[in-house]
CSV table of C-alpha atoms and ligand atoms in Angstrom, one decimal:
chain,number,residue,atom,x,y,z
A,1,MET,CA,6.8,31.5,-12.0
A,2,SER,CA,8.0,30.7,-8.5
A,3,VAL,CA,7.6,32.6,-5.3
A,4,VAL,CA,8.8,31.7,-1.8
A,5,VAL,CA,6.0,31.4,0.8
A,6,LYS,CA,6.9,32.0,4.4
A,7,ARG,CA,5.3,29.4,6.7
A,8,PRO,CA,6.2,26.2,8.4
A,9,VAL,CA,7.2,23.5,5.9
A,10,ARG,CA,6.6,19.8,6.3
A,11,ARG,CA,9.6,17.7,5.3
A,12,ARG,CA,8.8,16.5,1.8
A,13,PRO,CA,9.4,12.8,1.2
A,14,THR,CA,12.5,12.4,-0.8
A,15,PHE,CA,14.4,9.4,-2.0
A,16,HIS,CA,17.4,8.1,0.1
A,17,PRO,CA,19.9,5.5,-1.1
A,18,LEU,CA,19.6,2.4,1.1
A,19,THR,CA,22.0,-0.5,0.9
A,20,VAL,CA,20.7,-4.0,0.3
A,21,ALA,CA,21.8,-5.9,3.4
A,22,GLY,CA,20.3,-9.3,2.4
A,23,LEU,CA,18.2,-11.0,-0.3
A,24,ASP,CA,16.1,-14.1,0.4
A,25,ARG,CA,14.4,-16.1,-2.3
A,26,LEU,CA,10.8,-16.8,-1.3
A,27,THR,CA,9.6,-18.6,-4.4
A,28,GLU,CA,10.8,-19.0,-8.0
A,29,GLU,CA,9.3,-15.6,-8.7
A,30,ALA,CA,9.6,-13.7,-5.4
A,31,VAL,CA,12.3,-12.3,-3.1
A,32,ALA,CA,12.5,-10.5,0.1
A,33,ILE,CA,14.9,-7.5,0.2
A,34,THR,CA,16.3,-6.4,3.5
A,35,PHE,CA,17.6,-2.8,3.5
A,36,ALA,CA,20.0,-1.5,6.1
A,37,VAL,CA,18.8,1.8,7.5
A,38,PRO,CA,21.7,4.0,8.7
A,39,PRO,CA,21.3,5.7,12.1
A,40,PRO,CA,20.6,9.2,10.7
A,41,LEU,CA,17.7,7.9,8.7
A,42,ARG,CA,16.1,5.6,11.4
A,43,GLU,CA,13.6,8.2,12.6
A,44,LEU,CA,12.6,9.1,9.1
A,45,PHE,CA,12.2,5.4,8.1
A,46,ALA,CA,10.3,4.3,11.2
A,47,PHE,CA,7.1,2.6,10.1
A,48,ARG,CA,3.8,1.2,11.3
A,49,PRO,CA,3.0,-2.4,10.4
A,50,GLY,CA,1.2,-2.6,7.0
A,51,GLN,CA,2.9,0.4,5.5
A,52,HIS,CA,4.8,0.5,2.2
A,53,VAL,CA,7.8,2.2,0.6
A,54,THR,CA,8.4,3.4,-2.9
A,55,VAL,CA,11.6,2.4,-4.7
A,56,ARG,CA,13.2,4.0,-7.7
A,57,LEU,CA,15.3,2.4,-10.4
A,58,GLY,CA,17.0,4.9,-12.7
A,59,ASP,CA,15.1,8.2,-13.2
A,60,ASP,CA,11.8,6.8,-14.4
A,61,VAL,CA,10.9,3.5,-12.7
A,62,ARG,CA,9.0,3.9,-9.4
A,63,ARG,CA,7.2,1.1,-7.6
A,64,SER,CA,5.6,0.7,-4.2
A,65,TYR,CA,6.2,-2.5,-2.1
A,66,SER,CA,4.8,-3.3,1.3
A,67,ILE,CA,7.1,-3.8,4.3
A,68,CYS,CA,6.9,-7.4,5.5
A,69,SER,CA,9.0,-7.0,8.7
A,70,PRO,CA,7.4,-5.9,12.0
A,71,PRO,CA,8.6,-2.6,13.4
A,72,GLY,CA,11.6,-3.2,15.5
A,73,ASP,CA,14.8,-1.3,16.3
A,74,GLY,CA,14.7,0.5,13.0
A,75,ARG,CA,18.1,-0.9,11.8
A,76,THR,CA,16.5,-2.8,8.9
A,77,LEU,CA,13.4,-2.7,6.7
A,78,ARG,CA,12.4,-5.7,4.6
A,79,ILE,CA,10.0,-5.7,1.6
A,80,GLY,CA,8.6,-8.5,-0.4
A,81,VAL,CA,8.8,-8.3,-4.2
A,82,LYS,CA,7.0,-10.7,-6.6
A,83,GLU,CA,8.1,-10.6,-10.3
A,84,VAL,CA,5.3,-9.5,-12.7
A,85,PRO,CA,5.7,-10.1,-16.4
A,86,GLY,CA,7.7,-7.3,-17.9
A,87,GLY,CA,8.1,-5.7,-14.4
A,88,ALA,CA,11.0,-3.2,-14.6
A,89,PHE,CA,11.8,-3.2,-10.9
A,90,SER,CA,10.5,-6.7,-9.9
A,91,GLY,CA,12.5,-8.4,-12.7
A,92,HIS,CA,15.6,-6.6,-11.6
A,93,ALA,CA,15.0,-7.5,-8.0
A,94,VAL,CA,14.3,-11.1,-8.6
A,95,ARG,CA,17.1,-11.8,-11.1
A,96,ALA,CA,19.9,-9.2,-10.8
A,97,LEU,CA,19.9,-7.5,-7.4
A,98,LYS,CA,22.5,-8.5,-4.9
A,99,ALA,CA,23.6,-7.7,-1.4
A,100,GLY,CA,25.7,-4.5,-1.3
A,101,ASP,CA,23.7,-2.8,-4.1
A,102,THR,CA,22.1,0.5,-3.4
A,103,ILE,CA,18.5,1.4,-4.1
A,104,ASP,CA,16.7,4.8,-3.8
A,105,VAL,CA,13.8,4.4,-1.3
A,106,LEU,CA,11.1,6.9,-0.1
A,107,PRO,CA,10.2,6.8,3.6
A,108,PRO,CA,7.2,4.6,4.6
A,109,LEU,CA,3.7,5.7,3.8
A,110,GLY,CA,0.2,4.2,4.0
A,111,ASN,CA,-3.0,3.7,6.1
A,112,PHE,CA,-3.3,-0.1,5.9
A,113,THR,CA,-2.6,-0.4,9.7
A,114,THR,CA,-4.2,-0.1,13.1
A,115,ASP,CA,-3.2,1.0,16.5
A,116,PHE,CA,-2.3,-2.2,18.4
A,117,ASP,CA,-2.8,-1.8,22.1
A,118,PRO,CA,-1.5,-4.3,24.7
A,119,GLY,CA,-4.7,-3.9,26.7
A,120,ARG,CA,-6.9,-4.9,23.8
A,121,ALA,CA,-8.3,-8.4,23.1
A,122,ARG,CA,-9.4,-8.5,19.5
A,123,SER,CA,-10.1,-11.1,16.8
A,124,TYR,CA,-8.3,-9.9,13.6
A,125,GLY,CA,-9.0,-11.4,10.2
A,126,ALA,CA,-7.1,-11.0,6.9
A,127,VAL,CA,-8.0,-12.1,3.4
A,128,VAL,CA,-5.1,-11.8,1.0
A,129,ALA,CA,-4.0,-13.2,-2.4
A,130,GLY,CA,-0.5,-13.6,-3.7
A,131,SER,CA,1.9,-10.8,-2.7
A,132,GLY,CA,-1.0,-9.4,-0.6
A,133,ILE,CA,0.4,-11.4,2.3
A,134,THR,CA,3.4,-9.0,2.5
A,135,PRO,CA,1.8,-6.2,4.7
A,136,VAL,CA,-0.3,-8.7,6.6
A,137,LEU,CA,2.8,-10.6,7.7
A,138,SER,CA,4.0,-7.4,9.4
A,139,LEU,CA,0.6,-6.8,10.9
A,140,VAL,CA,0.3,-10.4,12.2
A,141,ALA,CA,3.8,-10.5,13.7
A,142,HIS,CA,3.5,-7.1,15.4
A,143,GLY,CA,-0.2,-7.5,16.4
A,144,LEU,CA,0.3,-10.9,18.1
A,145,ALA,CA,3.5,-9.7,19.9
A,146,VAL,CA,1.9,-6.5,21.2
A,147,GLU,CA,-1.6,-7.8,22.1
A,148,PRO,CA,-1.2,-11.1,24.0
A,149,ALA,CA,-4.9,-11.7,24.2
A,150,SER,CA,-5.7,-11.2,20.5
A,151,THR,CA,-5.9,-13.7,17.7
A,152,PHE,CA,-5.3,-13.5,13.9
A,153,THR,CA,-7.0,-15.6,11.2
A,154,VAL,CA,-5.5,-15.3,7.7
A,155,VAL,CA,-7.2,-16.6,4.5
A,156,TYR,CA,-4.4,-16.7,1.9
A,157,GLY,CA,-5.1,-17.4,-1.7
A,158,ASN,CA,-2.5,-18.6,-4.2
A,159,ARG,CA,-2.5,-20.4,-7.5
A,160,HIS,CA,-0.2,-23.3,-6.4
A,161,ALA,CA,1.4,-24.3,-3.1
A,162,ARG,CA,4.8,-23.6,-4.7
A,163,THR,CA,3.9,-19.9,-5.2
A,164,VAL,CA,3.1,-19.3,-1.5
A,165,MET,CA,5.2,-16.4,-0.4
A,166,PHE,CA,6.6,-16.3,3.2
A,167,ALA,CA,5.6,-19.9,3.9
A,168,GLU,CA,8.5,-20.3,6.3
A,169,GLU,CA,7.8,-17.0,8.1
A,170,LEU,CA,4.1,-18.0,8.5
A,171,ALA,CA,5.1,-21.4,9.8
A,172,ASP,CA,7.5,-19.8,12.4
A,173,LEU,CA,4.7,-17.5,13.5
A,174,LYS,CA,2.3,-20.4,13.8
A,175,ASP,CA,4.9,-22.2,16.0
A,176,ARG,CA,5.3,-19.2,18.2
A,177,TYR,CA,1.5,-18.6,18.5
A,178,PRO,CA,-0.2,-22.0,17.9
A,179,ALA,CA,-3.4,-21.0,19.6
A,180,ARG,CA,-3.6,-17.5,18.4
A,181,LEU,CA,-2.8,-17.7,14.6
A,182,GLN,CA,-4.8,-19.6,12.1
A,183,VAL,CA,-3.8,-19.7,8.4
A,184,VAL,CA,-6.2,-21.0,5.8
A,185,HIS,CA,-4.6,-21.7,2.4
A,186,VAL,CA,-6.9,-21.5,-0.6
A,187,LEU,CA,-5.3,-22.8,-3.9
A,188,SER,CA,-6.9,-21.9,-7.2
A,189,ARG,CA,-5.0,-24.2,-9.6
A,190,GLU,CA,-4.5,-27.4,-7.5
A,191,PRO,CA,-6.6,-29.3,-5.1
A,192,GLY,CA,-6.6,-27.8,-1.6
A,193,GLU,CA,-7.3,-29.6,1.7
A,194,ALA,CA,-11.0,-29.6,1.0
A,195,PRO,CA,-13.3,-28.4,-1.9
A,196,LEU,CA,-14.0,-25.2,0.0
A,197,LEU,CA,-10.2,-24.5,-0.1
A,198,SER,CA,-9.8,-25.1,-3.9
A,199,GLY,CA,-10.6,-22.2,-6.2
A,200,ARG,CA,-10.5,-18.4,-6.3
A,201,ILE,CA,-11.5,-16.3,-3.4
A,202,ASP,CA,-14.7,-14.8,-4.6
A,203,ALA,CA,-17.9,-13.6,-2.9
A,204,ASP,CA,-19.5,-17.1,-2.9
A,205,ARG,CA,-16.4,-18.8,-1.4
A,206,MET,CA,-16.0,-16.0,1.2
A,207,ARG,CA,-19.7,-16.5,2.3
A,208,ARG,CA,-19.0,-20.2,2.7
A,209,LEU,CA,-15.8,-19.6,4.6
A,210,LEU,CA,-17.6,-17.2,7.0
A,211,ASP,CA,-20.4,-19.7,7.5
A,212,THR,CA,-18.2,-22.8,8.1
A,213,LEU,CA,-14.6,-22.1,9.0
A,214,LEU,CA,-13.8,-18.6,10.2
A,215,PRO,CA,-14.3,-17.3,13.7
A,216,PRO,CA,-16.1,-14.0,14.4
A,217,VAL,CA,-13.8,-11.2,13.5
A,218,ASP,CA,-13.6,-7.7,14.9
A,219,GLU,CA,-11.3,-6.0,12.4
A,220,TRP,CA,-10.4,-7.1,8.8
A,221,PHE,CA,-7.5,-6.5,6.5
A,222,LEU,CA,-8.0,-7.2,2.8
A,223,CYS,CA,-5.0,-7.1,0.4
A,224,GLY,CA,-4.9,-8.3,-3.2
A,225,PRO,CA,-6.3,-7.7,-6.7
A,226,TYR,CA,-9.2,-5.3,-7.1
A,227,GLY,CA,-11.7,-8.0,-7.9
A,228,MET,CA,-11.0,-10.1,-4.8
A,229,VAL,CA,-10.9,-7.1,-2.5
A,230,THR,CA,-14.2,-5.7,-3.8
A,231,ASP,CA,-15.9,-9.1,-3.6
A,232,VAL,CA,-14.8,-9.8,-0.1
A,233,ARG,CA,-15.6,-6.2,1.0
A,234,ALA,CA,-19.1,-6.6,-0.3
A,235,VAL,CA,-19.7,-9.8,1.6
A,236,LEU,CA,-18.3,-8.3,4.8
A,237,ALA,CA,-20.6,-5.4,4.4
A,238,GLU,CA,-23.6,-7.8,4.0
A,239,ARG,CA,-22.5,-9.4,7.3
A,240,GLY,CA,-22.3,-6.0,9.0
A,241,ALA,CA,-18.5,-5.8,9.5
A,242,GLN,CA,-17.6,-2.5,10.9
A,243,ARG,CA,-13.8,-2.2,10.7
A,244,VAL,CA,-12.4,-3.2,7.3
A,245,HIS,CA,-9.0,-2.0,5.9
A,246,GLN,CA,-8.1,-2.5,2.3
A,247,GLU,CA,-4.9,-2.2,0.2
A,248,LEU,CA,-4.5,-2.8,-3.5
A,249,PHE,CA,-1.2,-3.6,-5.0
A,250,PHE,CA,-2.2,-3.0,-8.5
A,251,ALA,CA,-5.5,-1.8,-10.0
A,252,ASP,CA,-5.2,-3.2,-13.5
A,253,ASP,CA,-8.5,-5.1,-13.1
A,254,ALA,CA,-10.3,-2.0,-11.7
A,255,PRO,CA,-13.1,-0.5,-13.9
A,256,PRO,CA,-12.0,2.4,-16.0
A,257,PRO,CA,-12.0,5.8,-14.3
A,258,ALA,CA,-15.2,7.7,-14.2
A,259,PRO,CA,-15.6,10.4,-16.9
A,260,ALA,CA,-14.7,13.9,-15.7
A,261,ARG,CA,-17.6,15.9,-14.2
A,262,PRO,CA,-18.8,19.0,-16.1
A,263,THR,CA,-16.4,21.7,-15.0
A,264,THR,CA,-16.0,25.4,-15.0
A,265,ALA,CA,-12.4,25.0,-16.0
A,266,GLN,CA,-13.1,24.7,-19.7
A,267,ALA,CA,-10.0,26.6,-20.8
A,268,GLY,CA,-7.8,25.0,-18.2
A,269,ALA,CA,-7.2,26.0,-14.6
A,270,GLU,CA,-4.5,28.2,-13.2
A,271,ALA,CA,-3.0,26.0,-10.4
A,272,THR,CA,-0.6,27.2,-7.7
A,273,VAL,CA,1.5,24.3,-6.4
A,274,LEU,CA,3.0,24.7,-3.0
A,275,LEU,CA,6.1,22.5,-2.3
A,276,ASP,CA,8.9,23.0,0.1
A,277,GLY,CA,7.6,26.5,0.9
A,278,ARG,CA,7.8,27.6,-2.7
A,279,ALA,CA,4.8,28.4,-4.8
A,280,THR,CA,4.8,27.7,-8.5
A,281,THR,CA,2.0,28.5,-11.0
A,282,VAL,CA,1.1,26.2,-13.9
A,283,THR,CA,-1.9,25.8,-16.3
A,284,VAL,CA,-3.7,22.5,-15.9
A,285,ALA,CA,-5.3,21.7,-19.3
A,286,PRO,CA,-9.0,20.5,-19.4
A,287,GLY,CA,-9.0,16.8,-18.4
A,288,GLU,CA,-5.3,16.8,-17.5
A,289,ARG,CA,-4.2,15.3,-14.2
A,290,VAL,CA,-3.0,17.9,-11.8
A,291,LEU,CA,0.2,15.9,-11.0
A,292,ASP,CA,1.1,15.7,-14.7
A,293,ALA,CA,0.8,19.5,-15.1
A,294,ALA,CA,2.6,20.2,-11.9
A,295,LEU,CA,5.5,17.9,-12.8
A,296,ARG,CA,6.2,20.2,-15.8
A,297,VAL,CA,7.2,23.0,-13.4
A,298,ARG,CA,8.2,21.0,-10.3
A,299,PRO,CA,9.8,17.8,-11.4
A,300,GLU,CA,10.8,17.0,-7.8
A,301,LEU,CA,7.1,16.4,-6.8
A,302,PRO,CA,6.6,13.0,-5.1
A,303,PHE,CA,4.7,10.3,-6.9
A,304,ALA,CA,5.0,6.5,-7.6
A,305,CYS,CA,2.1,4.4,-9.0
A,306,LYS,CA,0.1,7.1,-10.8
A,307,GLY,CA,-2.8,4.7,-10.4
A,308,GLY,CA,-4.5,6.0,-7.3
A,309,VAL,CA,-3.1,3.2,-5.1
A,310,CYS,CA,0.0,4.3,-3.2
A,311,SER,CA,-0.9,7.9,-1.9
A,312,THR,CA,2.6,9.2,-2.6
A,313,CYS,CA,1.2,12.1,-4.6
A,314,ARG,CA,-1.2,13.2,-1.8
A,315,ALA,CA,-1.7,16.9,-1.4
A,316,LYS,CA,-4.4,19.3,0.0
A,317,VAL,CA,-6.5,21.4,-2.2
A,318,THR,CA,-6.9,24.7,-0.3
A,319,GLU,CA,-8.6,26.7,-3.0
A,320,GLY,CA,-10.9,25.6,-5.8
A,321,SER,CA,-11.9,21.9,-6.3
A,322,VAL,CA,-10.9,18.8,-8.2
A,323,SER,CA,-12.5,15.5,-9.2
A,324,MET,CA,-10.6,12.2,-8.5
A,325,ALA,CA,-11.0,9.5,-11.1
A,326,ARG,CA,-9.9,6.8,-8.6
A,327,ASN,CA,-9.1,6.7,-5.0
A,328,TYR,CA,-7.8,3.4,-3.5
A,329,ALA,CA,-5.5,5.1,-1.0
A,330,LEU,CA,-7.1,7.9,1.0
A,331,GLU,CA,-9.4,7.4,4.0
A,332,PRO,CA,-12.8,9.2,4.0
A,333,ASP,CA,-11.7,11.6,6.7
A,334,GLU,CA,-8.6,12.6,4.6
A,335,VAL,CA,-10.9,13.3,1.6
A,336,ALA,CA,-13.3,15.3,3.8
A,337,ALA,CA,-10.3,17.4,5.0
A,338,GLY,CA,-9.5,18.3,1.4
A,339,TYR,CA,-6.7,15.8,0.6
A,340,VAL,CA,-6.6,14.4,-2.9
A,341,LEU,CA,-4.5,12.1,-5.0
A,342,THR,CA,-3.1,14.6,-7.5
A,343,CYS,CA,-2.3,11.8,-10.0
A,344,GLN,CA,-6.1,11.1,-10.2
A,345,SER,CA,-7.3,14.8,-10.0
A,346,THR,CA,-8.7,17.0,-12.7
A,347,ALA,CA,-9.6,20.6,-12.1
A,348,ASP,CA,-13.3,21.5,-11.6
A,349,THR,CA,-12.6,25.3,-11.1
A,350,ASP,CA,-10.6,27.9,-13.0
A,351,ARG,CA,-8.3,28.4,-10.0
A,352,LEU,CA,-6.6,25.9,-7.8
A,353,VAL,CA,-4.2,26.0,-4.9
A,354,VAL,CA,-2.6,22.5,-4.3
A,355,ASP,CA,-0.5,22.2,-1.2
A,356,PHE,CA,2.0,19.4,-1.1
A,357,ASP,CA,3.4,20.7,2.2
A,358,ALA,CA,0.1,20.4,4.2
B,1,FES,S1,1.1,8.3,-7.4
B,1,FES,FE1,0.3,6.6,-6.4
B,1,FES,S2,-1.7,7.4,-5.8
B,1,FES,FE2,-0.9,9.0,-7.0
């Protein structure tokens, strides 16, 4: 059942076809894709450093990739894609995509960013692994350009030197800002410059890096697999770090979702889904994710990872309550304001109103 609700409507993120303007091979298994953004879409595709976009291949394949370019004049947007085994989009991007092709792209999203301010002098630090460098490259390039008195230290973990993504771009930035950018490479499968720089970035190595090599840092950015990010975050908490941003690209190594809480919605919940000013009602079965139920009646609903990582499925619960199995995307203040990741939400109450326009 659908009814039209009269109230201001937020513009829902929808896919737009963007032309591939260029393709650069970064390593054997990674490419950077530059999209041309036509003038009518430049406002919509304006982004903050550290944000990501969702791409769609065919009807079913949706993947999120971080933007590696700094915000500029809005004419282009560049993402980094590393091939994963069996990856439906990454395999296509690395082996078949070519300039002139068109890809459906959602406008930028994400909270892995900060408000750079020319009057600020801050020591930024980043700990990243593999393709986790992608959003940090944008943050470093933009941050150092906007804040002339700030510095950036990047700890960058990879298996081998040959798998280092954006090596040239990092070298160019180092040439441009020799005194303000420090990049520390840590290699897990070949000897690094010193024993401390050989091996995986775990809690012990992070403690030793902090004790011996890294400067005091005011604001941290962590991006990589779940295990690395949680280890480093715990060490930074031990050391009293106040400002720590994190971004996961994939959550395969995350612990399984928590079991659902006891709920009053034993027979399923009646959920009203608000999208584009139209209300549609659907039954959410016990234990079913709100997004899956809602997609049955509103297939145009936005989503990408379905893993609690990308925030594309974010909505506000304005009546009733839900439990989220995982949340690697929303900030505490968003959760406090009632926002949820619908791909991770099960109903706790018999009745729900879930507003995708809020
Ligand atoms: S679809 Fe990515 S967090 Fe829900």
